[in-house]
PDB file of C-alpha atoms in Angstrom:
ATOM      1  CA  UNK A 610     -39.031 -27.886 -32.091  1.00  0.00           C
ATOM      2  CA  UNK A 611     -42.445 -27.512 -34.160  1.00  0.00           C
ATOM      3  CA  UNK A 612     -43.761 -30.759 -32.558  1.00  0.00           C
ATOM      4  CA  UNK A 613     -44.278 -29.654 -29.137  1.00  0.00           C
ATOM      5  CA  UNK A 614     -47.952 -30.298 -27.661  1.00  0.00           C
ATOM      6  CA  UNK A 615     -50.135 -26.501 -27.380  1.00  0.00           C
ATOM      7  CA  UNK A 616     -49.710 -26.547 -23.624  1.00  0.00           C
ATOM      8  CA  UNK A 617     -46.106 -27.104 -23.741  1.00  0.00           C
ATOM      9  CA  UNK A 618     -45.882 -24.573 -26.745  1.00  0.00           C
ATOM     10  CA  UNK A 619     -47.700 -21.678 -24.709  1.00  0.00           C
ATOM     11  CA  UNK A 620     -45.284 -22.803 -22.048  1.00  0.00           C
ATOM     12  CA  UNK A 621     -42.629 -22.016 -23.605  1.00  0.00           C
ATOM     13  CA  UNK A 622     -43.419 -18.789 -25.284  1.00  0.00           C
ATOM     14  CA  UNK A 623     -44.616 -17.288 -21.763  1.00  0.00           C
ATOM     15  CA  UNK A 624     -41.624 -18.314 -20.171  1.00  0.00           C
ATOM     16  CA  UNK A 625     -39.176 -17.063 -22.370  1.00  0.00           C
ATOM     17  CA  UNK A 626     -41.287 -13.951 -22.925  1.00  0.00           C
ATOM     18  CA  UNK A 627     -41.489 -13.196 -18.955  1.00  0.00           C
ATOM     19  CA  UNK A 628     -37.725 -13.852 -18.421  1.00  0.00           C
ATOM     20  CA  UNK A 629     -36.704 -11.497 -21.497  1.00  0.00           C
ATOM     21  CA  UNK A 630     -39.240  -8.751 -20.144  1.00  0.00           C
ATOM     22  CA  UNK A 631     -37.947  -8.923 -16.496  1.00  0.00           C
ATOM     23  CA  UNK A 632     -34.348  -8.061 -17.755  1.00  0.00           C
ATOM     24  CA  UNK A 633     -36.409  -5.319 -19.966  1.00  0.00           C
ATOM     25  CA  UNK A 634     -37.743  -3.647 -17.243  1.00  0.00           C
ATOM     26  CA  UNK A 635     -34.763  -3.526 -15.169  1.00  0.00           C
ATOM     27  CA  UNK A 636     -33.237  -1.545 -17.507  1.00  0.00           C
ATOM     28  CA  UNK A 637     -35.772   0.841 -18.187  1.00  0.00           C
ATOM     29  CA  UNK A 638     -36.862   1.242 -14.504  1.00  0.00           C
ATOM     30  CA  UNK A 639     -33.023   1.249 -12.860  1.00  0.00           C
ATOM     31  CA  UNK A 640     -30.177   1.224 -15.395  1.00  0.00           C
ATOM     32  CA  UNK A 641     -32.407   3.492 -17.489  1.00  0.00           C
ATOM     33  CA  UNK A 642     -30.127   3.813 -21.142  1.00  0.00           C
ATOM     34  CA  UNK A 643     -31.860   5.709 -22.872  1.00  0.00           C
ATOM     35  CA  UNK A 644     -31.068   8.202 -20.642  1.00  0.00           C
ATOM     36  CA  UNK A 645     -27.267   8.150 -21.541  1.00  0.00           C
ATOM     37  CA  UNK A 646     -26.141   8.969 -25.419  1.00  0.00           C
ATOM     38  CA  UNK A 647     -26.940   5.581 -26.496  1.00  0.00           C
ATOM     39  CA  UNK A 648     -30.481   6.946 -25.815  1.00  0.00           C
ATOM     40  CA  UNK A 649     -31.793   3.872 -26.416  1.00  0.00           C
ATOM     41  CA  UNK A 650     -32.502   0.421 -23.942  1.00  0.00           C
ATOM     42  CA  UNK A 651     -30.332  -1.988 -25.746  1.00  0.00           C
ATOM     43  CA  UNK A 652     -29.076  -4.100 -22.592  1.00  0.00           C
ATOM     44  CA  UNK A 653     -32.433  -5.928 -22.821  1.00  0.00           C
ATOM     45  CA  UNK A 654     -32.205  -6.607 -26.295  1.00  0.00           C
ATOM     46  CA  UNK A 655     -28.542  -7.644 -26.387  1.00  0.00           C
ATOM     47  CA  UNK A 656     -30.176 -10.263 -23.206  1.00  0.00           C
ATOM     48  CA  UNK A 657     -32.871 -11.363 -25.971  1.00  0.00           C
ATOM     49  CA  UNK A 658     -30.201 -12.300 -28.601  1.00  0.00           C
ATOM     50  CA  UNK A 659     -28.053 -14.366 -26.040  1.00  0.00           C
ATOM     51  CA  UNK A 660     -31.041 -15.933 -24.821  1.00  0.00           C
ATOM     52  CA  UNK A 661     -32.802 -16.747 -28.190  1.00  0.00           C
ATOM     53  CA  UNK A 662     -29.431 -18.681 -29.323  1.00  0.00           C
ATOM     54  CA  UNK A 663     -29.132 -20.767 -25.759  1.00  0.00           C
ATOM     55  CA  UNK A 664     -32.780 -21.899 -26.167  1.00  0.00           C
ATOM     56  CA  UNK A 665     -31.990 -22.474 -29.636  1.00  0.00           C
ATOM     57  CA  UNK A 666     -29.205 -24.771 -28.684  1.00  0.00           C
ATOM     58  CA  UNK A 667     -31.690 -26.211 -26.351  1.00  0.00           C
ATOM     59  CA  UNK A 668     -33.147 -27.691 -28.938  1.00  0.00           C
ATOM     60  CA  UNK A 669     -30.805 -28.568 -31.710  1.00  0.00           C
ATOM     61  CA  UNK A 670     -32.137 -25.627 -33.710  1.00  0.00           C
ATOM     62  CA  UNK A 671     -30.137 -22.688 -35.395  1.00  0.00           C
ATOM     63  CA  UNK A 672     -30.974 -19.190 -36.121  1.00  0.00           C
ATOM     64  CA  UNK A 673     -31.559 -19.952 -39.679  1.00  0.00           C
ATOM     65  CA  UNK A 674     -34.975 -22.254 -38.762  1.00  0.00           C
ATOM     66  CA  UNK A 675     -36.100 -18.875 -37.935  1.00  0.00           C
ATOM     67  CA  UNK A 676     -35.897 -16.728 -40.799  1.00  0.00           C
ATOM     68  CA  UNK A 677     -32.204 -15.412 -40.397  1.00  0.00           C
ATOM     69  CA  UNK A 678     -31.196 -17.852 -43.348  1.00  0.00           C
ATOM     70  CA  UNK A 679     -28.760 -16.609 -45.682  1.00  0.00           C
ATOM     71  CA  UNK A 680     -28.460 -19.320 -48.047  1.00  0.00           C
ATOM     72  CA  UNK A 681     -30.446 -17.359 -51.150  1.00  0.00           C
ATOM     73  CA  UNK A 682     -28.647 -14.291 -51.443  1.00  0.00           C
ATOM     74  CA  UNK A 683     -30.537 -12.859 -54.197  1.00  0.00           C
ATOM     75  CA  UNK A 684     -34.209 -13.496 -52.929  1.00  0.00           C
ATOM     76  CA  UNK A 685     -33.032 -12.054 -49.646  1.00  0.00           C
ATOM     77  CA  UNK A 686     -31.929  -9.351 -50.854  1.00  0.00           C
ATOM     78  CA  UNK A 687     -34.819  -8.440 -52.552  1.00  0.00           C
ATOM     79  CA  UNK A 688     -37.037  -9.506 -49.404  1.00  0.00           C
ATOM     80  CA  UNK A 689     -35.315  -6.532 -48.100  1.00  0.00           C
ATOM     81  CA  UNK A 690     -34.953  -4.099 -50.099  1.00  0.00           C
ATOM     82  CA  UNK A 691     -39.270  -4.817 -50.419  1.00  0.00           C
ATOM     83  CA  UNK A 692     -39.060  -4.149 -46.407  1.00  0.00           C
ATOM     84  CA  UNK A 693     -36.916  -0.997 -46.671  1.00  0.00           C
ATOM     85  CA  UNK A 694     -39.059   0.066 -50.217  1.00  0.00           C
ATOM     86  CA  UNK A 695     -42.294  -0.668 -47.560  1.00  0.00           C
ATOM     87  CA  UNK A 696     -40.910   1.511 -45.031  1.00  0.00           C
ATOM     88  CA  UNK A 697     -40.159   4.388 -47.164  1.00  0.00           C
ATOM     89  CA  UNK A 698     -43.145   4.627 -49.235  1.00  0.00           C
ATOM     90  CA  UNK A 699     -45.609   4.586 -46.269  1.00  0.00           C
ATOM     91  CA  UNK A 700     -44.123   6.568 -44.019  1.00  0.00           C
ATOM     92  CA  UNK A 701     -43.582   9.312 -46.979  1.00  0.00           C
ATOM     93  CA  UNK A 702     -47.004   9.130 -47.257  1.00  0.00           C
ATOM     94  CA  UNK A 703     -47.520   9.789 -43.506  1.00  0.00           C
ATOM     95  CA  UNK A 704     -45.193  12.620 -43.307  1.00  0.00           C
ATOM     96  CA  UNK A 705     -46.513  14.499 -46.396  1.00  0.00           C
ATOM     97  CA  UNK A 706     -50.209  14.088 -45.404  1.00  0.00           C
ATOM     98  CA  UNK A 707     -49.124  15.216 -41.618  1.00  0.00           C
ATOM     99  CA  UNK A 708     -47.253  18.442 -43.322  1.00  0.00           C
ATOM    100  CA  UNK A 709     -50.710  18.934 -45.492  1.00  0.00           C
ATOM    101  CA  UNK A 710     -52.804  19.272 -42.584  1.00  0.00           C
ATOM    102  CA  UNK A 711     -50.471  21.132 -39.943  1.00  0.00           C
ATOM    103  CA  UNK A 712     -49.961  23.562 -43.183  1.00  0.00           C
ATOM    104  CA  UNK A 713     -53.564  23.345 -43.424  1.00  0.00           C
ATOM    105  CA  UNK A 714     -54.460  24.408 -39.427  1.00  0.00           C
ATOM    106  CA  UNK A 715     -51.863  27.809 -40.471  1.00  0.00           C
ATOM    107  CA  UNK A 716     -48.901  26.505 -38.688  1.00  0.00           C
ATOM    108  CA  UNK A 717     -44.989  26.977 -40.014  1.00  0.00           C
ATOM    109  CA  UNK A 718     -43.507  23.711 -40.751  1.00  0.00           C
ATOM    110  CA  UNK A 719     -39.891  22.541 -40.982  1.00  0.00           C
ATOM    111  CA  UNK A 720     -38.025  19.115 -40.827  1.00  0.00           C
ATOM    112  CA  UNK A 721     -35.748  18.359 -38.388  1.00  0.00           C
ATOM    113  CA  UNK A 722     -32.794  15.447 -38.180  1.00  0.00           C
ATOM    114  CA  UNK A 723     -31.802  14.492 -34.764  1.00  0.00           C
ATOM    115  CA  UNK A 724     -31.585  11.516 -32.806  1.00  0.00           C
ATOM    116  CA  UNK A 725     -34.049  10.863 -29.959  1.00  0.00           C
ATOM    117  CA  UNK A 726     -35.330   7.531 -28.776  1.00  0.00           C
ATOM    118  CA  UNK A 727     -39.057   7.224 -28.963  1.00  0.00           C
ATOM    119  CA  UNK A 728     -41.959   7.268 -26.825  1.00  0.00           C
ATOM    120  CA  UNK A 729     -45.441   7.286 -28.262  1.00  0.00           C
ATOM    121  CA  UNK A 730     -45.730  10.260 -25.337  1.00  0.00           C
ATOM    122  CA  UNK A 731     -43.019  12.000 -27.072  1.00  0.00           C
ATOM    123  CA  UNK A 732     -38.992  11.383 -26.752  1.00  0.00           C
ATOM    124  CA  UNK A 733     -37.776  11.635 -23.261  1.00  0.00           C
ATOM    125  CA  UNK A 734     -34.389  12.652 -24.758  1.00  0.00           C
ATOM    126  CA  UNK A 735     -32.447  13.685 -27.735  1.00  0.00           C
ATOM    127  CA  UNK A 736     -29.076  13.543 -28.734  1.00  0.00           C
ATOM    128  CA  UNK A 737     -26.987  16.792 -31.006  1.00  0.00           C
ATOM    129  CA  UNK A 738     -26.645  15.200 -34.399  1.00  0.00           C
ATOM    130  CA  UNK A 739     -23.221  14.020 -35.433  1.00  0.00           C
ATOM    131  CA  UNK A 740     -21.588  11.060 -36.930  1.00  0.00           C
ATOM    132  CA  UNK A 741     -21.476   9.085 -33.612  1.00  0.00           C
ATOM    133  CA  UNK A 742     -24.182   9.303 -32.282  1.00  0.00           C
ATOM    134  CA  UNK A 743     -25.731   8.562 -36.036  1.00  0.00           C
ATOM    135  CA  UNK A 744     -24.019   5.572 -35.907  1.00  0.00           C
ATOM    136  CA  UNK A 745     -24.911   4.406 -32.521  1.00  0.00           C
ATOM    137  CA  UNK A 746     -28.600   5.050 -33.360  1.00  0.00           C
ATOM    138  CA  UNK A 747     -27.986   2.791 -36.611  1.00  0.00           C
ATOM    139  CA  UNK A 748     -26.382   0.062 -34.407  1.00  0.00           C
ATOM    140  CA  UNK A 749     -28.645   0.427 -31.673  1.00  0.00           C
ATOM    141  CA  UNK A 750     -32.089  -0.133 -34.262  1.00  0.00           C
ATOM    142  CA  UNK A 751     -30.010  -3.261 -35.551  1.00  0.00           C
ATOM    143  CA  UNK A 752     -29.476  -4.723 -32.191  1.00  0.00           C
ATOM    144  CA  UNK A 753     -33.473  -3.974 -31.486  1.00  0.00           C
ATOM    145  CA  UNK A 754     -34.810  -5.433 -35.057  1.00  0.00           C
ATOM    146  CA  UNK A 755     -32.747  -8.361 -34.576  1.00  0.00           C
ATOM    147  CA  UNK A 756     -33.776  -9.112 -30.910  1.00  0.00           C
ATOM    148  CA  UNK A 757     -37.249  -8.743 -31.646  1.00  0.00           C
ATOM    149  CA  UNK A 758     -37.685 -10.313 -34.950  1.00  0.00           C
ATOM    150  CA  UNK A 759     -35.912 -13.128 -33.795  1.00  0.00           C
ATOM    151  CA  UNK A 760     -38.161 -13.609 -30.874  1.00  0.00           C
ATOM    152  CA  UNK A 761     -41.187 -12.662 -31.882  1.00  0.00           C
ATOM    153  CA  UNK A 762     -41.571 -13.408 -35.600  1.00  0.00           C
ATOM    154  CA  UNK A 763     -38.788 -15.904 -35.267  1.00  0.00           C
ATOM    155  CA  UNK A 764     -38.726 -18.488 -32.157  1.00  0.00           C
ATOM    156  CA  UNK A 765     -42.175 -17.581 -30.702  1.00  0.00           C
ATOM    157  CA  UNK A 766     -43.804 -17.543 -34.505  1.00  0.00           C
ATOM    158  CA  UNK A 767     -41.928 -20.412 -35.579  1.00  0.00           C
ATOM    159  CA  UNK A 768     -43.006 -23.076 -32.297  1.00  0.00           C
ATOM    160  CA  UNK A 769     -46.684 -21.783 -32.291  1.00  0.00           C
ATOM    161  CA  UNK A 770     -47.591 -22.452 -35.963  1.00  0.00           C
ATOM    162  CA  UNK A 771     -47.373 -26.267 -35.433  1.00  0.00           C
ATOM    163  CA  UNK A 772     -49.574 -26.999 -32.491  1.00  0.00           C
ATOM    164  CA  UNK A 773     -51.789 -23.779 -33.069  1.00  0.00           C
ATOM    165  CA  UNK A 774     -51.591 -23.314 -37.122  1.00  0.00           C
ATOM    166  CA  UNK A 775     -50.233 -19.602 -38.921  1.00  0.00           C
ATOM    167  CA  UNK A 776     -53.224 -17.555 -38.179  1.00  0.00           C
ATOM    168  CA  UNK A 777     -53.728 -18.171 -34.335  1.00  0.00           C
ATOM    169  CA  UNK A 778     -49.357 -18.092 -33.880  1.00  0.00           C
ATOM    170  CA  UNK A 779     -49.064 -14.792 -35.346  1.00  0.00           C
ATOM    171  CA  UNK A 780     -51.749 -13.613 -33.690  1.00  0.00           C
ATOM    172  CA  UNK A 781     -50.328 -14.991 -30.169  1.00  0.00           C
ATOM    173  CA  UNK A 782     -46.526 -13.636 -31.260  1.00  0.00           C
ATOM    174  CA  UNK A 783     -48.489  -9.946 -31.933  1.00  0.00           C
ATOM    175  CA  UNK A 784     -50.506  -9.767 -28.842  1.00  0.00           C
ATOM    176  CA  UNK A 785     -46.966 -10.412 -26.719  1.00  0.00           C
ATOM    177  CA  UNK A 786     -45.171  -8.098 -29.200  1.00  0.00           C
ATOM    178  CA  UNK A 787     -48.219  -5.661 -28.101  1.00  0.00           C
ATOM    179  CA  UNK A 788     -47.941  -5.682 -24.397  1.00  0.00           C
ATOM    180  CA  UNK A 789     -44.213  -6.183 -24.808  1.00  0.00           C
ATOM    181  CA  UNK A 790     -43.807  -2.170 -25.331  1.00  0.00           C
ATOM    182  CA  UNK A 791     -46.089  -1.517 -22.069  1.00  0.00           C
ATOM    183  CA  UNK A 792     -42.967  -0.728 -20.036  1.00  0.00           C
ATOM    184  CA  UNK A 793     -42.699   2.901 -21.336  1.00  0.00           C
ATOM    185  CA  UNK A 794     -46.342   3.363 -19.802  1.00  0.00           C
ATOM    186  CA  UNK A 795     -45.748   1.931 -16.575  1.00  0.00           C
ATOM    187  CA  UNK A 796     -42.152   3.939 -15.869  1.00  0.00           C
ATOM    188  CA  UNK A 797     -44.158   7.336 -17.120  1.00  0.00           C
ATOM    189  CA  UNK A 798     -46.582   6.139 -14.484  1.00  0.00           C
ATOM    190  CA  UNK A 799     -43.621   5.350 -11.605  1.00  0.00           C
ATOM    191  CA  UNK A 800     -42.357   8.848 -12.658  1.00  0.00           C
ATOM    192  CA  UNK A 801     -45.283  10.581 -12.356  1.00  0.00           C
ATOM    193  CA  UNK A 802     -45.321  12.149 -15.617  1.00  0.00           C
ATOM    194  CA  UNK A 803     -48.866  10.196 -16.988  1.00  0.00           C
ATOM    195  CA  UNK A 804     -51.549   9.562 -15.175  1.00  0.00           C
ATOM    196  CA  UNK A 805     -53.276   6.009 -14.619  1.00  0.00           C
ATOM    197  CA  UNK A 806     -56.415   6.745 -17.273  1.00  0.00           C
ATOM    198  CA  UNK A 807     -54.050   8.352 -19.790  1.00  0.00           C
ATOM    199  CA  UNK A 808     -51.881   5.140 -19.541  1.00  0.00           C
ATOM    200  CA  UNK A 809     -54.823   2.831 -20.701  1.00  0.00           C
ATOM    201  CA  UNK A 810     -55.435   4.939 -23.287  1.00  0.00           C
ATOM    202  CA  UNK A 811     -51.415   4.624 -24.403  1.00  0.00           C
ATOM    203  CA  UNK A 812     -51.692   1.302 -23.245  1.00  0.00           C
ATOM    204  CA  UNK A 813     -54.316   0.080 -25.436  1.00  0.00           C
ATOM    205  CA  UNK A 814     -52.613   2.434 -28.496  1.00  0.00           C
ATOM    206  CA  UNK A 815     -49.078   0.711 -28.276  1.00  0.00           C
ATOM    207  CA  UNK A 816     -50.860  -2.639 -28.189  1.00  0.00           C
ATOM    208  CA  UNK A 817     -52.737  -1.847 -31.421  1.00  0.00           C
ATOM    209  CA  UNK A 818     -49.902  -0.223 -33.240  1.00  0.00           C
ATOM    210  CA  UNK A 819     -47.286  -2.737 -32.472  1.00  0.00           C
ATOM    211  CA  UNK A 820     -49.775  -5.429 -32.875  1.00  0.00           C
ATOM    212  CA  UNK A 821     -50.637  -4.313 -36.745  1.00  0.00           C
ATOM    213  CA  UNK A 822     -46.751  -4.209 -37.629  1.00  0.00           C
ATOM    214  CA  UNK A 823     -46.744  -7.386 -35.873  1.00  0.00           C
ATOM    215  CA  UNK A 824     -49.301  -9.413 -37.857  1.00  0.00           C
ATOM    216  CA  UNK A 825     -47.935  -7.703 -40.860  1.00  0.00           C
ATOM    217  CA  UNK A 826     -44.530  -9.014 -40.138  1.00  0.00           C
ATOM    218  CA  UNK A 827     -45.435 -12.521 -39.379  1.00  0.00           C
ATOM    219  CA  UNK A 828     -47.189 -12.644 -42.597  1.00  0.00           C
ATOM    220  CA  UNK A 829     -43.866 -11.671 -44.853  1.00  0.00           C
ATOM    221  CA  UNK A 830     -42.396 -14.144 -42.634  1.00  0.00           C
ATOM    222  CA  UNK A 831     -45.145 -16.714 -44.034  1.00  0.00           C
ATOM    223  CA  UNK A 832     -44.727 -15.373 -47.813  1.00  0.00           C
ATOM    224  CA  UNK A 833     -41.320 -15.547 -47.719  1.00  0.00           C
ATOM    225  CA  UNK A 834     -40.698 -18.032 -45.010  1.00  0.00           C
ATOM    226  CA  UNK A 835     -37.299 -15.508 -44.064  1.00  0.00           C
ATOM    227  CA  UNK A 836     -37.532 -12.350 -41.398  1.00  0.00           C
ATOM    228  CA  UNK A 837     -35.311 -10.208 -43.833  1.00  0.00           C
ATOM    229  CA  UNK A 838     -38.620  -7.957 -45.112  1.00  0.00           C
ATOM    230  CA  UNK A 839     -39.598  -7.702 -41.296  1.00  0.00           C
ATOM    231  CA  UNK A 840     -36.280  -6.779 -40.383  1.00  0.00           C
ATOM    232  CA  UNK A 841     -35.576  -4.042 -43.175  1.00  0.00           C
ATOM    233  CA  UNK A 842     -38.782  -2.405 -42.332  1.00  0.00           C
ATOM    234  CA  UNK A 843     -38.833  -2.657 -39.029  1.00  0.00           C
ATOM    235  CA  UNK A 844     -35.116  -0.688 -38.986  1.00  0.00           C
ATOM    236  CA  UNK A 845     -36.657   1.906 -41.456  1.00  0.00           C
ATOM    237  CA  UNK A 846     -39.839   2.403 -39.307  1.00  0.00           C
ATOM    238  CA  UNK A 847     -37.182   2.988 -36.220  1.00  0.00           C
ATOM    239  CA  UNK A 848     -34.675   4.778 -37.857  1.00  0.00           C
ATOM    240  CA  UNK A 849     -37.056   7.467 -39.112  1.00  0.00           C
ATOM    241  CA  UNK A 850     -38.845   7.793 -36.088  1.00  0.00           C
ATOM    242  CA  UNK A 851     -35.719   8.560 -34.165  1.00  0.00           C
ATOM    243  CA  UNK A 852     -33.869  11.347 -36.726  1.00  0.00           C
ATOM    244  CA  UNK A 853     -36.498  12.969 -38.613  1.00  0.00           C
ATOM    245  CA  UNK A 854     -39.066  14.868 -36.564  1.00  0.00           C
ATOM    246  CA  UNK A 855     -41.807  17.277 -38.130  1.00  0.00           C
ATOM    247  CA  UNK A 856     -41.429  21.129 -36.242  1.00  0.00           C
ATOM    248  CA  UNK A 857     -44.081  23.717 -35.641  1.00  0.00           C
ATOM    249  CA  UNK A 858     -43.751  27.006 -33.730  1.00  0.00           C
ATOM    250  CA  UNK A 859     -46.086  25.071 -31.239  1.00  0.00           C
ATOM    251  CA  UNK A 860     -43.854  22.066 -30.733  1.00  0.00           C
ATOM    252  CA  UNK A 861     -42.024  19.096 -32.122  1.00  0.00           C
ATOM    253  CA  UNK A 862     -44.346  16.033 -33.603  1.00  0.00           C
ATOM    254  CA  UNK A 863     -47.222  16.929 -32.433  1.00  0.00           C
ATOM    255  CA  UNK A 864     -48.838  14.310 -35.028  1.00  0.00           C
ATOM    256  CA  UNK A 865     -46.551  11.728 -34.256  1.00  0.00           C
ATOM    257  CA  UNK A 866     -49.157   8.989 -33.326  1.00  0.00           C
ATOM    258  CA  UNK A 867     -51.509   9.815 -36.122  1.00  0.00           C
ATOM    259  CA  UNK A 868     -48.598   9.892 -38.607  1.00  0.00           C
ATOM    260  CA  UNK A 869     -47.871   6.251 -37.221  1.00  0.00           C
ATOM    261  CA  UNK A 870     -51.142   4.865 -37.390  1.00  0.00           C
ATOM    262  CA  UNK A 871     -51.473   6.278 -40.932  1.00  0.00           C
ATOM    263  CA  UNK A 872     -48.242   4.686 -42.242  1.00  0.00           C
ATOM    264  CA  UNK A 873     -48.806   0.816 -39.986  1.00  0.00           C
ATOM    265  CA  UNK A 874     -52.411   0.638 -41.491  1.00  0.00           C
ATOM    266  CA  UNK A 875     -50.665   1.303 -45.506  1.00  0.00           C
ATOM    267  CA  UNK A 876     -48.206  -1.041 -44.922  1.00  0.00           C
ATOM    268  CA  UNK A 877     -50.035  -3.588 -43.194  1.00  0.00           C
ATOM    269  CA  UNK A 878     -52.774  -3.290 -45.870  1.00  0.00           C
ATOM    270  CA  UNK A 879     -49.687  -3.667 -49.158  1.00  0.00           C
ATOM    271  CA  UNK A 880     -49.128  -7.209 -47.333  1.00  0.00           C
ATOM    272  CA  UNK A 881     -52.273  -8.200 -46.932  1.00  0.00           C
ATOM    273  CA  UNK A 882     -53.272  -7.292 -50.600  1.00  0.00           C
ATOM    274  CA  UNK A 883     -49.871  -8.964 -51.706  1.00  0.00           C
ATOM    275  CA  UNK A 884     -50.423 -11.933 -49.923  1.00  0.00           C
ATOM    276  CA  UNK A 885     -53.888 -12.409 -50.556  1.00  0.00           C
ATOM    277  CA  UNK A 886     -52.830 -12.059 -54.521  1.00  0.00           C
ATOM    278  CA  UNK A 887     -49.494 -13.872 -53.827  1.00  0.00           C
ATOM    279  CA  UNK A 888     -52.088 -17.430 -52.673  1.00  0.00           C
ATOM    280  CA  UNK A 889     -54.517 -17.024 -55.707  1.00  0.00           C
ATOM    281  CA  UNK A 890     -52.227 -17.165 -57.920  1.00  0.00           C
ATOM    282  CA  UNK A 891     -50.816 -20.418 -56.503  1.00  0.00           C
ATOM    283  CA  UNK A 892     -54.142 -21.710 -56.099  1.00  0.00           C
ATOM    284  CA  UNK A 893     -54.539 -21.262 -60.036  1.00  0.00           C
ATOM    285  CA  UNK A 894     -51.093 -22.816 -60.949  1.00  0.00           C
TER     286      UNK A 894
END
């Protein structure tokens, strides 16, 4: 599957990614379920799944090729348990320097747990807390980290870095992970509820913040040669956007992006310190 020509390669990844994204925006612009109590699309990435193991089959490959290999149960585990660590250290930075400065500007702060889905805008709905719908969120986020780690950082990573080499596949797998989250922009945009310059600007921000976690998922995927830190982090970074939301008497997240930013740019720089360290030291030995 690694040997295909670059032409044939790009063919491939475009393909797959248009056919997956049609079935995405079908369900965000008409079957819309998010807006039900699974408040969250996962149709689409249910589609990805069954799609990524038929093109797998294609060609004689299994989901283990790549990343979802389970045959080291102890380095896995601790590839994920890194992701999850990631994911909780960065974003309690984020949190605790958002509180800081909203305490800072004179406002009343308080936590709140509750399940919405997310929207860089703001959640377009939100779900009373109980055990159900806790657990739908949790299987929902697994559904989502599996669909798009497994295309993105797995299939689409995996066939690129032959023809194209690491560097230029993750950054191909991170631009198309990038525009791959434009579909909440363009339904705000049907709806009527943004207007076309705001929706560059949101554009161009979900590009760059799903792009960062992108590149800094491909590279665990290249220290580790697994998608288990990806995944774990990936969950986290979902999970906690979706139940724990920072309230003022002036509204509900009102930091959210910068909080986001703040916590990709951390992580993303851990990785790139860890690898950086991780290849001199192999270079030495």
């Amino acid at each position: 599957m690694t040997n295909l020509t670059k032409k044939k390669t790009i063919a491939v990844i475009l393909i797959s990614y248009i056919i997956c994204s049609i079935i995405k925006y079908i369900e965000f612009f008409f079957i819309q379920t998010d807006q039900t109590f699974i408040a969250d699309n996962v149709i689409c990435k249910i589609f990805c799944i069954i799609f990524l193991a038929g093109i797998l089959r294609i060609y004689n490959s299994g989901f283990a090729e790549i990343g979802f290999d389970f045959s080291n149960i102890k380095k896995n585990l601790l590839y994920a348990l890194f992701g999850f660590g990631l994911g909780i250290v960065t974003f309690a930075v984020s949190y605790l320097v958002e509180i800081i400065i909203l305490l800072c500007q004179g406002k009343t702060v308080s936590l709140g747990f509750y399940v919405t889905n997310f929207a860089l805008s703001g959640a377009t709905n939100s779900v009373e807390l109980s055990l159900s719908a806790l657990l739908i969120c949790i299987a929902g986020n697994i559904i989502n980290v599996v669909a798009e780690e497994g295309l993105f950082r797995g299939f689409f990573l995996h066939i690129a870095k032959g023809p194209f080499g690491f560097k230029k596949a993750n950054f191909i797998q991170a631009l198309l992970f990038g525009t791959w989250h434009l579909v909440t922009v363009a339904l705000e945009v049907r709806n009527g509820t943004m207007n076309i310059p705001t929706a560059a600007v949101m554009a161009i921000g979900y590009i760059v913040l799903a792009g960062i976690l992108a590149l800094e998922w491909g590279t665990c995927v290249s220290m580790t040669g697994v998608l288990w830190a990806g995944i774990c982090e990936h969950f986290f970074n979902n999970f906690i956007g979706n139940t724990l939301h920072v309230i003022t008497e002036s509204g509900t997240d009102e930091m959210q992006i910068a909080r986001i930013v703040l916590s990709n740019l951390l992580s993303l720089t851990v990785v790139l310190i860890i690898n950086k360290r991780t290849k001199k030291s192999v270079q030495k030995d």
